[in-house]
């Protein structure tokens, strides 16, 4: 029985992701989301009491997937540079493999529909990156910038690279990814 419930919830989240990225929050009604998911509208409200709850659950779900992807195989890297580079490559790969999810995060991370509570909970998933940046500053690997600023710049730069690759389909996407990291690295590293 639990599997059936999870299937319906997953179908609703997927339909919401598709419609929100295509039409925005206002352009996607709960009735449309339910129809796209193949469930009754009342069923949607069994899982998500309000549209805002659905938006926040989806945001939490997608940001959690991104965070887990960013941290994959991080323990195999030994230097600050290599760890940051691994996170970069993981992030870009996730964005290219999950363009709707990546678009959703980019479109709605500053949305008034996402509650402060959800943002706080989501940021707990990124403590590893915050700690890594602080470690890089403390060890003198990078300039003494705000860790929050570095994280924001890192994320926004990754969005730019993913969008560039998806929109223009460059012949040498590996070079674009490497160049993108180099731009970030040269802006951070002490010379």
C-alpha positions as semicolon CSV with decimal commas, in nm:
position;residue;x (nm);y (nm);z (nm)
1;X;0,000;0,000;0,000
2;X;0,282;0,243;0,086
3;X;0,432;0,190;-0,261
4;X;0,105;0,297;-0,424
5;X;0,095;0,610;-0,208
6;X;0,456;0,693;-0,296
7;X;0,378;0,639;-0,666
8;X;0,093;0,891;-0,653
9;X;0,299;1,142;-0,460
10;X;0,592;1,099;-0,701
11;X;0,356;1,139;-0,998
12;X;0,218;1,461;-0,848
13;X;0,568;1,599;-0,786
14;X;0,676;1,513;-1,141
15;X;0,364;1,670;-1,292
16;X;0,412;1,981;-1,077
17;X;0,775;2,007;-1,187
18;X;0,679;1,978;-1,554
19;X;0,398;2,232;-1,533
20;X;0,573;2,481;-1,304
21;X;0,880;2,496;-1,528
22;X;0,663;2,526;-1,837
23;X;0,394;2,766;-1,707
24;X;0,514;2,910;-1,375
25;X;0,333;2,889;-1,043
26;X;0,038;3,100;-1,150
27;X;-0,001;2,927;-1,485
28;X;-0,022;2,576;-1,341
29;X;-0,338;2,499;-1,146
30;X;-0,377;2,214;-0,902
31;X;-0,642;2,068;-1,133
32;X;-0,391;2,065;-1,422
33;X;-0,125;1,909;-1,201
34;X;-0,367;1,638;-1,086
35;X;-0,475;1,566;-1,442
36;X;-0,112;1,548;-1,562
37;X;-0,034;1,308;-1,274
38;X;-0,339;1,092;-1,355
39;X;-0,504;1,138;-1,016
40;X;-0,815;1,314;-0,889
41;X;-0,771;1,673;-0,771
42;X;-0,884;1,569;-0,424
43;X;-0,599;1,319;-0,416
44;X;-0,348;1,603;-0,461
45;X;-0,483;1,769;-0,148
46;X;-0,442;1,446;0,050
47;X;-0,067;1,481;0,000
48;X;-0,034;1,859;-0,018
49;X;-0,296;2,060;0,175
50;X;-0,220;2,372;-0,031
51;X;-0,049;2,460;-0,356
52;X;0,219;2,633;-0,148
53;X;0,283;2,305;0,036
54;X;0,325;2,131;-0,300
55;X;0,569;2,398;-0,419
56;X;0,774;2,376;-0,101
57;X;0,783;1,995;-0,103
58;X;0,894;1,998;-0,465
59;X;1,162;2,257;-0,392
60;X;1,289;2,051;-0,098
61;X;1,287;1,734;-0,308
62;X;1,476;1,885;-0,603
63;X;1,730;2,074;-0,389
64;X;1,794;1,756;-0,192
65;X;1,868;1,563;-0,511
66;X;2,104;1,839;-0,625
67;X;2,284;1,843;-0,289
68;X;2,333;1,466;-0,285
69;X;2,462;1,475;-0,641
70;X;2,708;1,755;-0,562
71;X;2,858;1,555;-0,276
72;X;2,903;1,229;-0,469
73;X;3,256;1,084;-0,444
74;X;3,380;1,394;-0,265
75;X;3,572;1,180;-0,015
76;X;3,791;1,053;-0,300
77;X;3,943;1,400;-0,342
78;X;4,231;1,512;-0,123
79;X;4,292;1,882;-0,190
80;X;4,059;2,180;-0,156
81;X;4,096;2,250;-0,528
82;X;4,006;1,893;-0,623
83;X;3,707;1,885;-0,388
84;X;3,569;2,210;-0,525
85;X;3,629;2,090;-0,880
86;X;3,452;1,760;-0,806
87;X;3,151;1,948;-0,671
88;X;3,152;2,167;-0,984
89;X;3,159;1,871;-1,221
90;X;2,892;1,686;-1,020
91;X;2,670;1,993;-1,025
92;X;2,708;2,051;-1,398
93;X;2,648;1,685;-1,477
94;X;2,333;1,683;-1,262
95;X;2,207;1,998;-1,434
96;X;2,267;1,855;-1,781
97;X;2,103;1,524;-1,689
98;X;1,811;1,690;-1,509
99;X;1,742;2,012;-1,698
100;X;1,385;2,055;-1,570
101;X;1,497;2,015;-1,210
102;X;1,783;2,256;-1,266
103;X;1,549;2,507;-1,432
104;X;1,301;2,474;-1,145
105;X;1,567;2,549;-0,883
106;X;1,690;2,847;-1,080
107;X;1,345;2,987;-1,145
108;X;1,203;2,946;-0,803
109;X;1,482;2,961;-0,545
110;X;1,395;3,326;-0,478
111;X;1,023;3,285;-0,518
112;X;0,790;3,424;-0,251
113;X;0,615;3,085;-0,260
114;X;0,916;2,915;-0,106
115;X;0,894;2,967;0,268
116;X;1,186;3,080;0,483
117;X;1,147;2,757;0,679
118;X;1,194;2,553;0,360
119;X;1,501;2,758;0,267
120;X;1,650;2,700;0,613
121;X;1,589;2,325;0,597
122;X;1,731;2,305;0,244
123;X;2,045;2,496;0,340
124;X;2,123;2,226;0,596
125;X;2,179;1,996;0,299
126;X;2,458;2,228;0,180
127;X;2,655;2,249;0,504
128;X;2,930;2,039;0,344
129;X;2,987;2,307;0,080
130;X;2,975;2,592;0,331
131;X;3,224;2,407;0,552
132;X;3,452;2,337;0,255
133;X;3,455;2,705;0,156
134;X;3,526;2,811;0,517
135;X;3,808;2,555;0,530
136;X;3,952;2,694;0,206
137;X;3,945;3,046;0,352
138;X;4,096;2,937;0,684
139;X;4,374;2,739;0,516
140;X;4,453;3,026;0,282
141;X;4,353;2,832;-0,031
142;X;4,114;3,106;-0,138
143;X;4,053;3,472;-0,068
144;X;3,866;3,574;0,244
145;X;3,523;3,626;0,090
146;X;3,191;3,555;0,255
147;X;3,120;3,180;0,230
148;X;2,762;3,262;0,136
149;X;2,880;3,485;-0,149
150;X;3,118;3,218;-0,277
151;X;2,838;2,958;-0,269
152;X;2,599;3,191;-0,452
153;X;2,857;3,278;-0,717
154;X;2,946;2,910;-0,757
155;X;2,580;2,815;-0,804
156;X;2,499;3,100;-1,042
157;X;2,807;3,024;-1,252
158;X;2,703;2,661;-1,278
159;X;2,358;2,772;-1,396
160;X;2,523;2,983;-1,664
161;X;2,737;2,693;-1,786
162;X;2,447;2,445;-1,786
163;X;2,222;2,692;-1,971
164;X;2,497;2,771;-2,222
165;X;2,552;2,403;-2,298
166;X;2,181;2,321;-2,322
167;X;2,102;2,626;-2,537
168;X;2,400;2,632;-2,772
169;X;2,514;2,268;-2,772
170;X;2,884;2,351;-2,812
171;X;3,105;2,099;-2,988
172;X;3,341;2,072;-2,693
173;X;3,119;2,082;-2,387
174;X;3,400;1,939;-2,171
175;X;3,608;2,248;-2,249
176;X;3,314;2,474;-2,158
177;X;3,276;2,295;-1,823
178;X;3,650;2,312;-1,753
179;X;3,667;2,679;-1,854
180;X;3,369;2,756;-1,631
181;X;3,547;2,605;-1,333
182;X;3,865;2,792;-1,420
183;X;3,677;3,124;-1,417
184;X;3,548;3,047;-1,067
185;X;3,882;2,917;-0,943
186;X;4,081;3,216;-1,066
187;X;3,836;3,448;-0,897
188;X;3,882;3,269;-0,565
189;X;4,244;3,165;-0,546
190;X;4,506;3,376;-0,372
191;X;4,790;3,468;-0,604
